[in-house]
XYZ file of C-alpha atoms in Angstrom:
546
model
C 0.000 0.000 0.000
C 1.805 3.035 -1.428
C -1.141 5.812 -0.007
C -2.811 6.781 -2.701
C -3.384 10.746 -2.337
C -0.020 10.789 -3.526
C -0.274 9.506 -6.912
C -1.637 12.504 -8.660
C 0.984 14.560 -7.194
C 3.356 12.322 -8.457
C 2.318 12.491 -11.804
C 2.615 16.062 -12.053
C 6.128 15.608 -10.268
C 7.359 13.305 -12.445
C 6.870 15.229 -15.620
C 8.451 18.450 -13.891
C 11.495 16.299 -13.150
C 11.934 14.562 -16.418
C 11.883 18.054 -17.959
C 14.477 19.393 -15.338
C 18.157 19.918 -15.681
C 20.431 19.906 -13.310
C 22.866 22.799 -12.540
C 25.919 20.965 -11.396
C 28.980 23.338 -11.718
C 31.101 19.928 -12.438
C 28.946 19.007 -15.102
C 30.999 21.103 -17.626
C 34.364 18.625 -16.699
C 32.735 15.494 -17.229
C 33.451 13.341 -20.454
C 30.874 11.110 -21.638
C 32.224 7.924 -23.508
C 29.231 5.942 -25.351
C 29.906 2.776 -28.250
C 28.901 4.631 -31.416
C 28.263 0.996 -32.891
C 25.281 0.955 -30.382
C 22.441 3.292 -31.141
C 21.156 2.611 -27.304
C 24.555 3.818 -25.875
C 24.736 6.873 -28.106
C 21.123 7.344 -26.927
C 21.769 7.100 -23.258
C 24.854 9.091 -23.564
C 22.858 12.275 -24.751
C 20.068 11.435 -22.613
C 22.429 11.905 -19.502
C 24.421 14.682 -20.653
C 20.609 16.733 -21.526
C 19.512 15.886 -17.720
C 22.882 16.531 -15.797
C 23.555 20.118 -18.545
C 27.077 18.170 -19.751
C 27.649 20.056 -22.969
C 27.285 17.903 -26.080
C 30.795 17.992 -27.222
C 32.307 16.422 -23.949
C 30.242 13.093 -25.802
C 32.910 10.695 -26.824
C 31.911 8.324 -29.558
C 34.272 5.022 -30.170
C 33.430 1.979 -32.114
C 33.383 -0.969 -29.979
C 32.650 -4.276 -29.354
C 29.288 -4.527 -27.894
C 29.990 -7.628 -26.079
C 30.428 -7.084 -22.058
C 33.642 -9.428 -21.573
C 35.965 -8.511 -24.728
C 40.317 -9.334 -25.126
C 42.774 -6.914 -23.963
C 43.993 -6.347 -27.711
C 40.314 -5.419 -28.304
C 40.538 -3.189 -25.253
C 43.882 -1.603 -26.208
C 42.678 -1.184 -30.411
C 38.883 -0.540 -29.724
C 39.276 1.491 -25.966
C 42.300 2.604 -24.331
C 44.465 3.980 -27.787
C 41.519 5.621 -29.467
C 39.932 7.328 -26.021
C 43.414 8.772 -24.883
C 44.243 10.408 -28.438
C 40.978 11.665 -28.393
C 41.094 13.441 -25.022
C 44.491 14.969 -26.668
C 42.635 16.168 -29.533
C 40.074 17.503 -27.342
C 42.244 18.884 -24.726
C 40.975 17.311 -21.892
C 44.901 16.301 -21.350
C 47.908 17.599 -22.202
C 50.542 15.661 -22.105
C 54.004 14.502 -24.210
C 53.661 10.949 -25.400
C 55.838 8.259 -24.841
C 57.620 7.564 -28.164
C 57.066 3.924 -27.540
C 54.229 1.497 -26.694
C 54.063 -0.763 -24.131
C 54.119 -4.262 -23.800
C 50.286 -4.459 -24.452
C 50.238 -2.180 -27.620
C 49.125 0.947 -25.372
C 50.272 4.042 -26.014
C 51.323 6.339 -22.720
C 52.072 9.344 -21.694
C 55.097 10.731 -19.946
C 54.193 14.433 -18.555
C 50.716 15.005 -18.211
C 47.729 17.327 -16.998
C 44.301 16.958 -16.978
C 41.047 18.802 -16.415
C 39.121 15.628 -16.621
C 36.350 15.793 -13.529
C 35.031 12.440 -14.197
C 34.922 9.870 -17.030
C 31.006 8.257 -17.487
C 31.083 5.112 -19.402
C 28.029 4.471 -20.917
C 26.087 1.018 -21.318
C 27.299 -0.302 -24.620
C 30.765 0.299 -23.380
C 32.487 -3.120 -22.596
C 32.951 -4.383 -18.600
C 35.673 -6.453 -18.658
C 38.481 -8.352 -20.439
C 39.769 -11.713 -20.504
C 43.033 -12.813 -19.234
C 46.171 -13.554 -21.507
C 49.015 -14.468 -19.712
C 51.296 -14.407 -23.101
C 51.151 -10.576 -22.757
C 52.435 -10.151 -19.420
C 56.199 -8.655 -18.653
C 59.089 -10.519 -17.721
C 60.293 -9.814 -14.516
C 57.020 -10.051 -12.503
C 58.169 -13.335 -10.186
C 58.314 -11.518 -7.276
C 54.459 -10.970 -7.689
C 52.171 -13.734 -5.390
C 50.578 -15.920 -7.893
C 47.313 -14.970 -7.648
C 48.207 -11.228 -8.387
C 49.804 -12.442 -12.247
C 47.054 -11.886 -13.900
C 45.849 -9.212 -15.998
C 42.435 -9.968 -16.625
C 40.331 -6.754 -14.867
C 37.613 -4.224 -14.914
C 37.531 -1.731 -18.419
C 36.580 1.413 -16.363
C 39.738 0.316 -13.176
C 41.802 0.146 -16.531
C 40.669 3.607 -17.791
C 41.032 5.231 -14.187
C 44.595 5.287 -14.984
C 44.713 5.948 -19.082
C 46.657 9.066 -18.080
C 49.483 6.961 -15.970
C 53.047 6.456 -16.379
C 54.715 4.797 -18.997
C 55.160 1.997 -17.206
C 51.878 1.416 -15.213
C 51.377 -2.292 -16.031
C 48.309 -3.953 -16.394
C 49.508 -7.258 -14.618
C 47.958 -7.782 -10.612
C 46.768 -3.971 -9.196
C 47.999 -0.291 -8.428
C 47.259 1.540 -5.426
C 44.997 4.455 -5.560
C 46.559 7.386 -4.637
C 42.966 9.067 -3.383
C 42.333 5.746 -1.250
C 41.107 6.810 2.331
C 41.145 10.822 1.132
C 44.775 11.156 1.653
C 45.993 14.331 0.290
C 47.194 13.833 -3.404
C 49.555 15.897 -5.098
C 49.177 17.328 -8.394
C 51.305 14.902 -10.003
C 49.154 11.822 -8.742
C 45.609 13.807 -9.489
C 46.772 13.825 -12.762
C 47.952 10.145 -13.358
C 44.393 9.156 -12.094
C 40.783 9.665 -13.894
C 37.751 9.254 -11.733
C 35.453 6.824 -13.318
C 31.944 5.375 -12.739
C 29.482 4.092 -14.942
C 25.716 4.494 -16.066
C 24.693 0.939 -17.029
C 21.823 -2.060 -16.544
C 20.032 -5.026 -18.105
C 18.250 -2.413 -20.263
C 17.934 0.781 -22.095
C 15.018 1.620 -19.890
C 16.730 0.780 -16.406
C 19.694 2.971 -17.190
C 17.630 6.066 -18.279
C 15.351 5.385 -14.946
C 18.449 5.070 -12.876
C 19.253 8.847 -14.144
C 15.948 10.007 -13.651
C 15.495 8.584 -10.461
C 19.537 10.009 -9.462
C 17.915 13.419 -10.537
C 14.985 13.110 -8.059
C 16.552 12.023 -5.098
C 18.973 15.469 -5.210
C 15.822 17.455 -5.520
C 14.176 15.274 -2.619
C 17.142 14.071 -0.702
C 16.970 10.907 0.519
C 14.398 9.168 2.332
C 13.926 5.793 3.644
C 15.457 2.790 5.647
C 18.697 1.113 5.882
C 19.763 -2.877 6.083
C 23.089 -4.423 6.901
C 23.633 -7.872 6.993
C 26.454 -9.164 8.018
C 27.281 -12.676 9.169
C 30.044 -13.408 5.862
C 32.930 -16.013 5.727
C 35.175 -13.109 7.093
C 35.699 -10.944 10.270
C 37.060 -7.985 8.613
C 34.316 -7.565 5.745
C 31.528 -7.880 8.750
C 33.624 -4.896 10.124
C 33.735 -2.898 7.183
C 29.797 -3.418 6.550
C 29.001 -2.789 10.523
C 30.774 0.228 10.690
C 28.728 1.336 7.432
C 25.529 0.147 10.040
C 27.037 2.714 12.290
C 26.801 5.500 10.410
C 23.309 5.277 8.846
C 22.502 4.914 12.375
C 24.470 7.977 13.408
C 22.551 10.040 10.847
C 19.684 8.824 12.205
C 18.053 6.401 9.579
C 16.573 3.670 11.035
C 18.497 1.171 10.555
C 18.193 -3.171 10.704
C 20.863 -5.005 11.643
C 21.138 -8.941 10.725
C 24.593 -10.895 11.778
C 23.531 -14.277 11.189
C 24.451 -16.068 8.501
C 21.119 -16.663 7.713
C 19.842 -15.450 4.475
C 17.615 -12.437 4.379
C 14.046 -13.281 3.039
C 10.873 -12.382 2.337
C 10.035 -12.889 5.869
C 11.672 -10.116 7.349
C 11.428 -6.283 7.449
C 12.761 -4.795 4.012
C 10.575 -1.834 3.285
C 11.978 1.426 1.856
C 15.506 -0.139 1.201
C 17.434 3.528 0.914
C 20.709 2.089 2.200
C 21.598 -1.416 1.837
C 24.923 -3.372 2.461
C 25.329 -6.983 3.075
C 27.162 -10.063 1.439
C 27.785 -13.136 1.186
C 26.026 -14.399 -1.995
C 27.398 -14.760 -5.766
C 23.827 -13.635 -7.484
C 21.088 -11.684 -6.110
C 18.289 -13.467 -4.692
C 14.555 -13.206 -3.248
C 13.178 -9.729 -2.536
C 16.368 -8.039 -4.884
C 15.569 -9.892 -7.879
C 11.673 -8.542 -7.376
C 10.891 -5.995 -9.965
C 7.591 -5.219 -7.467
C 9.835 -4.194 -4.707
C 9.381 -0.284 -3.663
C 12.786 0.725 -3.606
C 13.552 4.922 -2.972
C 14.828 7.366 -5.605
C 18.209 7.475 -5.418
C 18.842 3.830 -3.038
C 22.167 2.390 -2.190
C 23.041 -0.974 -2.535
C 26.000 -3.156 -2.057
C 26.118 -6.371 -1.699
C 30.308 -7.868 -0.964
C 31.137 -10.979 -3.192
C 34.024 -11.643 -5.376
C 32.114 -11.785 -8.537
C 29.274 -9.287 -8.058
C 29.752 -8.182 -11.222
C 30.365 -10.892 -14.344
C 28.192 -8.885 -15.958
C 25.620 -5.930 -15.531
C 23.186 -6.888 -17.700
C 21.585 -9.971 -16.289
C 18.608 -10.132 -14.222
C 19.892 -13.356 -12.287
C 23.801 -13.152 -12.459
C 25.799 -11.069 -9.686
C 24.191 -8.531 -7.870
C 24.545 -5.249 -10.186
C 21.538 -6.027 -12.962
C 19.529 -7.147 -10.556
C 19.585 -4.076 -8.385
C 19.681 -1.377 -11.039
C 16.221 -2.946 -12.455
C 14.595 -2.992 -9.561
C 15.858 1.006 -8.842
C 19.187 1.358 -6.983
C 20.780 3.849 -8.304
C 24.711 3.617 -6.875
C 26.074 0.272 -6.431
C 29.475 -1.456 -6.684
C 31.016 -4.425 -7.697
C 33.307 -6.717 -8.805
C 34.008 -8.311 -12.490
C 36.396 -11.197 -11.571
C 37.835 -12.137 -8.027
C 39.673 -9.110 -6.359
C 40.429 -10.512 -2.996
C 39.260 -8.893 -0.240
C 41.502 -6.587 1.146
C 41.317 -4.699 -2.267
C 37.909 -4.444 -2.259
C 35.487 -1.012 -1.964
C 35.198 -0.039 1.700
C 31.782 0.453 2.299
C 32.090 2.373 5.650
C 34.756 5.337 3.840
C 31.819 5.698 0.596
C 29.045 5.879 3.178
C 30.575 8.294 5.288
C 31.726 10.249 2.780
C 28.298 10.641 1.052
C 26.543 11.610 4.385
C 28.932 14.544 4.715
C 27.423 15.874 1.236
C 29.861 14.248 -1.331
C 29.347 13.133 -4.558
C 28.826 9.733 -6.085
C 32.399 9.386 -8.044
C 34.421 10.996 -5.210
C 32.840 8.623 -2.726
C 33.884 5.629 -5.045
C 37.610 7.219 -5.413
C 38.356 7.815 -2.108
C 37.052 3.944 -0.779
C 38.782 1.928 -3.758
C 41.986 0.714 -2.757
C 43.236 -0.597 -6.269
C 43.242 0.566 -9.472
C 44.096 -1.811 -12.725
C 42.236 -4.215 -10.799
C 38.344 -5.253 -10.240
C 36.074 -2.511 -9.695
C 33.276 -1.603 -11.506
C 31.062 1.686 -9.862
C 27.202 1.945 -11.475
C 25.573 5.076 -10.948
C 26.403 8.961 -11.792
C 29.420 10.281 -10.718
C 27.523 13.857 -9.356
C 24.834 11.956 -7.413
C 24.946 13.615 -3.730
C 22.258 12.039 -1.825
C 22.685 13.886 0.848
C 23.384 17.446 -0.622
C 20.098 18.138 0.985
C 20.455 17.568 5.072
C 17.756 16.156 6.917
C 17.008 19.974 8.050
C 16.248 21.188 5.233
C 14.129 18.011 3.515
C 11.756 18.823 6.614
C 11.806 22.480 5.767
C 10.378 21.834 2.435
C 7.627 19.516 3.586
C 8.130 17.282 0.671
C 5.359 15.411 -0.703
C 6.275 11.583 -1.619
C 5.705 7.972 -0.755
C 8.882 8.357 1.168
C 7.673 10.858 3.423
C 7.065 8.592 5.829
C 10.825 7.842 6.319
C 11.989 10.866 6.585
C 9.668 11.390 9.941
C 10.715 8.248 10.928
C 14.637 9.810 10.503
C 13.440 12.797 12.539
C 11.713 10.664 15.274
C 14.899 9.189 15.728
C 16.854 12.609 16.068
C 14.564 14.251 18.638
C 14.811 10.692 20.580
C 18.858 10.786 20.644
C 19.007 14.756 21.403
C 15.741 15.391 22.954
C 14.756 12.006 24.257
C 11.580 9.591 23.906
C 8.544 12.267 25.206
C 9.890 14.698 22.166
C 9.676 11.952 19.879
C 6.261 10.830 20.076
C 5.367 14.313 20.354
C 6.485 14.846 16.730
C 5.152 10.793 15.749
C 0.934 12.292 16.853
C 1.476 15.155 14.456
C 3.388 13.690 11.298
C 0.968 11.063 11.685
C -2.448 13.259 11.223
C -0.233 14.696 8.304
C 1.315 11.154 6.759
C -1.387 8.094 8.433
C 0.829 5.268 6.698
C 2.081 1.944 7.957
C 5.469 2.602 9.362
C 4.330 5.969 11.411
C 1.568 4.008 12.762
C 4.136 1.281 13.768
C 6.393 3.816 15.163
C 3.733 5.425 17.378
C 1.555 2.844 18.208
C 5.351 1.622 20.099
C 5.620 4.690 21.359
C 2.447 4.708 23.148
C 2.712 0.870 24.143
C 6.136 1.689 25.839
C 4.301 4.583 28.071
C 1.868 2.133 28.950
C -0.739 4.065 26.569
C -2.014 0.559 25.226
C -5.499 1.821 23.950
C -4.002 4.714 21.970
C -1.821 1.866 20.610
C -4.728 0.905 19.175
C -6.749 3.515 18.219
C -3.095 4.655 15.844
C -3.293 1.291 14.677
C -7.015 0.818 13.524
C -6.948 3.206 10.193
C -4.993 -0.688 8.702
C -9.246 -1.502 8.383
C -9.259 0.531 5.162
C -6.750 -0.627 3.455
C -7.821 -3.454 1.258
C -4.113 -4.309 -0.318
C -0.502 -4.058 0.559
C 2.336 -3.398 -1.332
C 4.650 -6.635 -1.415
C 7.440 -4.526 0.946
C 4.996 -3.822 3.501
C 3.691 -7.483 3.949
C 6.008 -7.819 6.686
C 5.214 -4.244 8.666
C 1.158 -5.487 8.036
C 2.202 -8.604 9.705
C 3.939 -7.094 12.835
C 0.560 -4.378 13.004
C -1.528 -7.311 12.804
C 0.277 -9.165 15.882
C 0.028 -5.792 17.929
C -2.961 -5.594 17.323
C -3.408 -8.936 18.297
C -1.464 -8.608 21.342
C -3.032 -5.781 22.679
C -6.668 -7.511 22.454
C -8.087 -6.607 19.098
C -7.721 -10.324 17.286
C -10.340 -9.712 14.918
C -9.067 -6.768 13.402
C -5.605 -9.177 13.637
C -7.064 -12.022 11.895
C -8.645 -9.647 9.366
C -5.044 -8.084 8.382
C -3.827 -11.828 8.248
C -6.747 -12.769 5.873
C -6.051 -10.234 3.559
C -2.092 -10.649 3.305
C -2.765 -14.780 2.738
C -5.143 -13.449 -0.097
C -2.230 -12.085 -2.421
C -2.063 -14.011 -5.632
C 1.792 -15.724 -5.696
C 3.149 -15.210 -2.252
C 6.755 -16.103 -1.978
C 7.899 -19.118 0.323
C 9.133 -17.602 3.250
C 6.508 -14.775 3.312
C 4.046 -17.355 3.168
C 5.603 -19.259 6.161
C 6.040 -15.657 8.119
C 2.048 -15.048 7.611
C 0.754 -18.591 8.074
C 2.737 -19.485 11.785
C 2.271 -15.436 12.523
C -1.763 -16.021 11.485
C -2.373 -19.382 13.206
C -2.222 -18.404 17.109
C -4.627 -15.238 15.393
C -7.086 -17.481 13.708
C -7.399 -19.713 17.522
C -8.032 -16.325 19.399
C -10.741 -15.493 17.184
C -12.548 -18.954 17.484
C -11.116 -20.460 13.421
C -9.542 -23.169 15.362
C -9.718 -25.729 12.099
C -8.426 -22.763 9.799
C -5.389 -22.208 12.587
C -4.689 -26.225 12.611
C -4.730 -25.919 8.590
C -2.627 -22.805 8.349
C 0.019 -24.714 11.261
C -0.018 -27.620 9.118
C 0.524 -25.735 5.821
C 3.698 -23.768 7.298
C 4.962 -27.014 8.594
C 4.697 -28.644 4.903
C 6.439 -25.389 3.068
C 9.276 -25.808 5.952
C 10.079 -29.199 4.727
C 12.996 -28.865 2.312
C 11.869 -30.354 -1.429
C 14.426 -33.266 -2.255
C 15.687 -32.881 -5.709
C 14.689 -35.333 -8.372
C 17.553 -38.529 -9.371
């Protein structure tokens, strides 16, 4: 149930922000590079440059392969040699070449400035390249094993397409802007910042700029998820400490440390900040396309090969989450070990202080020439708008909700609890929807104000639906409810969430056990043994056919 006074608003929204252009003072730096053998990149290129008010001649066009995973002689012919003597031609760089080429065909540079803000690679562009182990140098033994490789990310590769002559391909280079060390001028220029606008489709990349667009106008607005529990104690560190700091800025903010995968059968509504791992391809409520997810959402999710491709629906984690909304996320395109992964903790912290997208990614990416592959735009600052001043301009969204929520959870850290459900009783008469009612109706069940619980808690009657993210808040109103002596109204709630057409597994097993004890309080003791049994049955694991 997304309330439905909004939706009118939101049309007339929606067609002021896809005529909007942004007024970013960077925008004039930042070079565009789109595959001018695909009419979709070329298409999304000028789309994004129109929105963000990039002029049209910082549009690079390059034939390339169109495949995702191409060779590093394709990379070098198609990529690296043409993009670098364009930027000369162009003077985004000025430089003096290197009168020879390297051991992979590339041609270098050996003095060099650039006024190069950030490089956007545009779907269309190729992800990765394959590894060939005939092309890398001699004199490399005292490299570990693992690290001889030179298979990588196109975009880590292109971070450093203004490097030294003899920047080699083979394992990784640091990054001089990890951990936002200062960086002389001589480093700045040996390094281009990088991300990329990319997706299963033509459609998901253009809504990933739109909805970029309208979470800076907005700010952003909703919940954040960390799940930790992965095979190491450093990575549930890194992702913790990201926890943390949503916490710190007040979003509320779920915690899970088992290993336990998250499912439909927990609390995942308004996913604005989400970081977890450890699972090679997206799975339940991220591969959803019905999931509510916020303009402008977060997501990481740690594995080594997060990103094999961006494109797929089903494979890694990056697809998946761009088509159902996120619009910055991470990843990785072959194994990059984890101590040379993105730390999560450094890009959220830097974002909350008002940074942008592509610096967040710089100054958190330990490795260059390596694995990395950042989807989103490089001027996104979701939080260029502080929580002050999104309550200042009382804006009007589905969201809105969350952003009280935030608040509630300000004046309860500075002001305490008695502040805070002061604020919950009048954002509620202004924004009646599920999670304020949840929020208060706690509120006034913690002062022992049980009735008023449920009074808050009774508008749920006129809702006939719920949106498949709020199944799980419905559920926890229903038990409240239930708890606090109104069963009926319980059982009704339960009724009407087991009456969804195609209920996942585990959301089914949350309603049924949750809706049995219901069902016996209300006198449906048959219906409560048959709803038992039925959660019992889906619990048994299905043995695979010999």
């Amino acid at each position: 149930m997304k309330l439905v006074f909004f939706s009118i608003l939101l049309l007339f929204q929606g067609i002021a922000l896809s005529a909007a252009v942004s007024s970013d003072p960077d925008a004039e730096s930042v070079v565009v590079l789109v595959n001018s053998s695909d009419p979709e990149s070329v298409a999304i290129g000028d789309y994004y440059a129109k929105r963000r008010g990039i002029p049209s001649e910082n549009i690079i066009g390059l034939k390339m392969p169109k495949a995702e995973t191409i060779g590093i002689r394709e990379y070098v012919e198609t990529i690296s040699n043409p993009l670098l003597n364009e930027l000369l031609e162009r003077e985004w760089i000025s430089a003096v070449k290197s009168p020879q080429l390297d051991a992979y065909g590339r041609e270098r540079l050996s003095v060099v400035v650039h006024r190069i803000r950030y490089l956007v690679t545009v779907r269309g562009v190729p992800l990765r390249f394959n590894n060939e182990p005939e092309l890398i140098e001699s004199g490399l033994d005292n490299i570990p094993k693992e690290f001889q490789i030179n298979r990588g990310s196109v975009d880590s590769e292109l971070a450093l397409l203004t490097g030294p002559p003899n920047t080699t391909m083979t394992a990784f280079v640091p990054n001089p802007f990890f951990g936002g060390k200062a960086v002389s001028d001589t480093d700045a220029n040996r390094v281009i910042k990088i991300s990329r606008l990319d997706g299963p489709s033509k459609d998901d990349v253009i809504g990933l700029i739109d909805r970029t667009l309208e979470a800076e106008e907005t700010g952003l607005m909703g919940r954040a998820y960390i799940d930790s529990g992965g095979p190491h104690k450093k990575g549930d560190e890194w992702i913790n400490a990201a926890g943390d700091l949503a916490k710190a800025a007040f979003f509320d903010t779920d915690f899970e440390s088992s290993r336990r995968l998250r499912s439909y059968g927990q609390r995942l509504d308004a996913p604005a900040i989400y970081v977890g791992w450890y699972r090679a391809n997206a799975y339940g409520p991220w591969r959803d396309r019905l999931w509510s997810v916020p303009p402008g959402a977060i997501g990481y999710h740690l594995h080594s090969f997060s990103a094999p491709t961006v494109r797929s629906l089903t494979k890694g984690w990056i697809g998946a989450l761009v088509a159902q909304g996120y619009c910055a996320t991470f990843g990785y395109t072959y194994e990059p070990y984890l101590e040379f992964t993105v730390r999560p903790h450094f890009f959220l912290e830097y974002l909350l202080k008002g940074g942008s997208f592509g610096d967040a990614i710089s100054i958190s990416n330990p490795s260059l020439s390596w694995q990395t592959v950042a989807v989103g735009d490089p001027l996104y600052r979701p939080f260029k708008k502080g929580l002050e001043q999104q309550l200042e301009e009382s804006i009007e969204s589905p969201f809105s909700a969350y952003l009280g929520l935030r608040n509630m959870n300000r004046l309860e850290a500075v002001e305490g609890v008695e502040a805070a459900e002061a604020y919950a009783r009048q954002f509620f008469i202004r924004y009646p929807s599920l999670a304020v009612a949840f929020r208060l109706a706690k509120y006034f069940e913690q002062s022992g104000q049980n009735q008023q619980a449920v009074e808050v808690l009774k508008f749920i009657r006129y809702i006939s639906s719920f949106s498949r993210d709020e199944n799980i808040l419905a559920l926890r109103i229903a038990n409240l409810l239930h708890k606090n002596g109104e069963s009926e109204m319980a059982f009704d709630i339960y009724q009407k969430l087991l009456g969804e057409r195609a209920i996942p597994k585990d959301l089914k097993i949350a309603l049924l056990t949750g809706g049995s004890p219901v069902a016996a309080a209300v006198g449906q003791s048959a219906l409560s043994s048959r709803w038992n049994l039925e959660a019992q049955s889906l619990k048994v694991p299905v043995r695979s056919k010999k």
